[in-house]
Tab-separated table of C-alpha atoms in Angstrom:
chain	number	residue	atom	x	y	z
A	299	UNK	CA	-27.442	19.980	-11.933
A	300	UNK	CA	-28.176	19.286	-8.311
A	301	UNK	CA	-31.300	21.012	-6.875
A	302	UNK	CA	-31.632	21.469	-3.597
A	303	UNK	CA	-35.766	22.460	-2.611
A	304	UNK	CA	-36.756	23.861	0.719
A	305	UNK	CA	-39.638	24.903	0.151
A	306	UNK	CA	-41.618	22.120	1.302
A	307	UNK	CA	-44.216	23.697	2.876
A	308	UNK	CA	-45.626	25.880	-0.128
A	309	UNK	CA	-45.463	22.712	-2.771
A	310	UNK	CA	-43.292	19.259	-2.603
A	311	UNK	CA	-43.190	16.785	-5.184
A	312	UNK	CA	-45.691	13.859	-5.093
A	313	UNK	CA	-45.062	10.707	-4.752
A	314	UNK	CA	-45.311	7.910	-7.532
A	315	UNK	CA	-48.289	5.958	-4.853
A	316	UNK	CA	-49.959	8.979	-4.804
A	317	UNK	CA	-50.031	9.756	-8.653
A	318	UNK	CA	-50.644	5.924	-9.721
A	319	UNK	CA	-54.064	6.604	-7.162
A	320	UNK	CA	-55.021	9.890	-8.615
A	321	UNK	CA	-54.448	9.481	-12.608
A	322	UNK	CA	-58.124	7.731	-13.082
A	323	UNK	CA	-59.360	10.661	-11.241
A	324	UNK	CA	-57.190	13.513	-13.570
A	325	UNK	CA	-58.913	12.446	-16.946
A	326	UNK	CA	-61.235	8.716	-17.133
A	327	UNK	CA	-63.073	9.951	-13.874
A	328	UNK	CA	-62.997	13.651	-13.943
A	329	UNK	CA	-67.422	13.675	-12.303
A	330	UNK	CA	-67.925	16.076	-10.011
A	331	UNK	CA	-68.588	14.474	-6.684
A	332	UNK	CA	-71.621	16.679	-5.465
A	333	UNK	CA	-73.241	16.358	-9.104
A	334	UNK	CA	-76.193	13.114	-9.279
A	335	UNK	CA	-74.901	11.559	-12.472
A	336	UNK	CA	-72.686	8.264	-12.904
A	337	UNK	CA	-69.378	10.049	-13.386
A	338	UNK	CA	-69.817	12.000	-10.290
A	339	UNK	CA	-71.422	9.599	-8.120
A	340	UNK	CA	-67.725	7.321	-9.025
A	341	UNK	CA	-65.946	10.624	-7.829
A	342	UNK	CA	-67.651	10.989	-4.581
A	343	UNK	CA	-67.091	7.256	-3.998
A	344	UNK	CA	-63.786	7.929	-4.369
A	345	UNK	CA	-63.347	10.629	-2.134
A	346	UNK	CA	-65.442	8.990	0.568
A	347	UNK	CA	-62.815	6.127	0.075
A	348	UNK	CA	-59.784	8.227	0.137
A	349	UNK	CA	-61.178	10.401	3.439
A	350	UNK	CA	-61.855	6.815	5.037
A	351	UNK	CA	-58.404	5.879	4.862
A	352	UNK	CA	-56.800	9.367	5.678
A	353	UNK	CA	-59.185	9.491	8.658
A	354	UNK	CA	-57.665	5.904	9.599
A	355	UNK	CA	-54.166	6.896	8.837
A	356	UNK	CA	-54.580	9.750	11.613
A	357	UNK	CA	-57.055	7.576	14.058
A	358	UNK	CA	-59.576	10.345	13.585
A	359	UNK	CA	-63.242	9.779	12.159
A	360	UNK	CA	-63.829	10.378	8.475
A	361	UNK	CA	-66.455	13.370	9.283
A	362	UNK	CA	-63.578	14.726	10.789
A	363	UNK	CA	-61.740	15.481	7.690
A	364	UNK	CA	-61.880	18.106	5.793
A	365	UNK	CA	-60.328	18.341	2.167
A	366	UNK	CA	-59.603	21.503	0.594
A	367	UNK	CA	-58.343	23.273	-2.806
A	368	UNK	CA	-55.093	24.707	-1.110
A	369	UNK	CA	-53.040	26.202	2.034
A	370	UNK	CA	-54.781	29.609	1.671
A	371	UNK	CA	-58.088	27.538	1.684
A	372	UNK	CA	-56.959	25.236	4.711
A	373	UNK	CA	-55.541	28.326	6.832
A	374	UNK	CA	-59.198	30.332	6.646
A	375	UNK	CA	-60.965	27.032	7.690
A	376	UNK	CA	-59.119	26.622	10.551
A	377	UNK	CA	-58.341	29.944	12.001
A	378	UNK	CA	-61.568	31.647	11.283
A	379	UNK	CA	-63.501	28.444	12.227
A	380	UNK	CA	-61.502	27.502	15.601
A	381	UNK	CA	-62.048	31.563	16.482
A	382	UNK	CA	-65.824	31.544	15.905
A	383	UNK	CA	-66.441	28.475	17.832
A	384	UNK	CA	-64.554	29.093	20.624
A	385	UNK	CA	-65.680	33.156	20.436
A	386	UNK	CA	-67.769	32.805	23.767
A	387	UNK	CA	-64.379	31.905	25.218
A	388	UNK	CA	-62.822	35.405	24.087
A	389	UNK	CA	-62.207	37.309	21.030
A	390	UNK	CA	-58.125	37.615	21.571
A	391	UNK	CA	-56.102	36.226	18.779
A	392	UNK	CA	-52.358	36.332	18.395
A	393	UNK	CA	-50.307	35.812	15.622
A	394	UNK	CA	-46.807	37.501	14.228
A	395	UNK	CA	-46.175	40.121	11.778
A	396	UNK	CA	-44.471	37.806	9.412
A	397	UNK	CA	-46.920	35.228	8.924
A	398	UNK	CA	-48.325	34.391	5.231
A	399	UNK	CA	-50.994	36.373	3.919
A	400	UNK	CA	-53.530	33.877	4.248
A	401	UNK	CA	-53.356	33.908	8.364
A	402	UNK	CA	-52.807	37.722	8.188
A	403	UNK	CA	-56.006	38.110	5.863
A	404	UNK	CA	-57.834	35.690	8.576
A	405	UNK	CA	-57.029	37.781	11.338
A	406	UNK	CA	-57.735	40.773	9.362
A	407	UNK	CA	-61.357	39.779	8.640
A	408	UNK	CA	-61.977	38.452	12.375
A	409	UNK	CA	-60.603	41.561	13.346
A	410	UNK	CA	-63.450	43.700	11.079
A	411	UNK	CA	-65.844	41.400	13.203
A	412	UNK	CA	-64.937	42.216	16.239
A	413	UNK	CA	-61.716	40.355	17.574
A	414	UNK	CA	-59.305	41.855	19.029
A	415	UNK	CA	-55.550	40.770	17.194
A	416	UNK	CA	-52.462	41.010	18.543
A	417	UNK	CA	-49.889	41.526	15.823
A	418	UNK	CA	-46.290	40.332	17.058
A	419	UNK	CA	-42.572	41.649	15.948
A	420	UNK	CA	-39.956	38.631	15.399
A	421	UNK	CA	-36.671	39.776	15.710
A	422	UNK	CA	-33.783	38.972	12.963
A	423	UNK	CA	-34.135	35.135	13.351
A	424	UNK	CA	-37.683	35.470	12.954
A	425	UNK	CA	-37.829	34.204	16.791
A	426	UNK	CA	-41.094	36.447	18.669
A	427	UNK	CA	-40.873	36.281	22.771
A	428	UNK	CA	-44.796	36.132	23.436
A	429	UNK	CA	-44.199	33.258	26.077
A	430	UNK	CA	-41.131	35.108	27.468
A	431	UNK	CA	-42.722	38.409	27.816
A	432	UNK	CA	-45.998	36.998	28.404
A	433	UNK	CA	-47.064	40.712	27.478
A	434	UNK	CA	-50.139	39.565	25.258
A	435	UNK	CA	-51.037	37.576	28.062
A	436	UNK	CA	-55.194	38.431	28.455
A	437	UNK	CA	-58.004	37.065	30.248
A	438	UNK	CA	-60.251	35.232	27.935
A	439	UNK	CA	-59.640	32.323	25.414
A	440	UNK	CA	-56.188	33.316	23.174
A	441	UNK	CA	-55.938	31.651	19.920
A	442	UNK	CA	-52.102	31.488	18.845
A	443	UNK	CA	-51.909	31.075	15.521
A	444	UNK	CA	-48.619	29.682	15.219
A	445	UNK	CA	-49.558	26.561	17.225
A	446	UNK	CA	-53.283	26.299	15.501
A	447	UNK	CA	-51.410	25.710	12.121
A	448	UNK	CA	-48.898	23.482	12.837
């Protein structure tokens, strides 16, 4: 049978490099890398190691990257960390209606603290017309969600 996957943004299949690096780390080294004994102390070497060479990989400085459990995980850090940061800039966040639940929960909980989210309507190819309309258009600092992500 021939598959055919296109759902490469929610999982994709890993690459043989990428599993020959991890195995040690999946059962012989298993330490947790905040914890002070041997195991762990290995672990965090590890990941120090592996955020060194992402870091180089994307010319950006290891305290610069951040590695997290999942999307869900990734899209809270960034969109509810980029928002309170820049919240002396404005409180005026725009996303669409159709994004996953993750953002949508994000924007959800900003919005309980006090930003102000603009929900946009895609029409049947999923295609929203914020630039073309430039109706969301606000004074302040907007954060649109659709670029932060991508």
């Amino acid at each position: 049978m021939n598959i055919r996957y296109f759902d490469h943004a929610a999982t994709t299949p890993v690459r043989q490099e990428v599993i020959n690096e991890m195995l040690p780390y999946l059962g012989i080294e298993y330490g947790n890398p905040s914890s002070m004994y041997s195991i762990g102390r290995s672990a965090k070497r590890a990941m120090e190691k592996a955020r060194r060479r992402v870091a180089y990989a994307l010319n950006a400085k290891p305290n610069e990257i951040y590695f997290t459990s999942c999307g869900s995980e990734s899209d809270n850090l960034a969109i509810k960390g980029i928002a309170e940061a820049n919240k002396n800039k404005g409180k005026h966040i725009i996303t669409t209606k159709i994004e996953h639940h993750a953002v949508l929960n994000s924007c959800k909980t900003l919005e309980e603290s006090g930003f102000e989210v603009t929900y946009l309507n895609v029409d049947s190819n999923r295609v929203y017309k914020y630039w073309r309309t430039n109706k969301c258009n606000k004074t302040g600092y907007n954060i649109n969600i659709n670029y932060v992500c991508k």
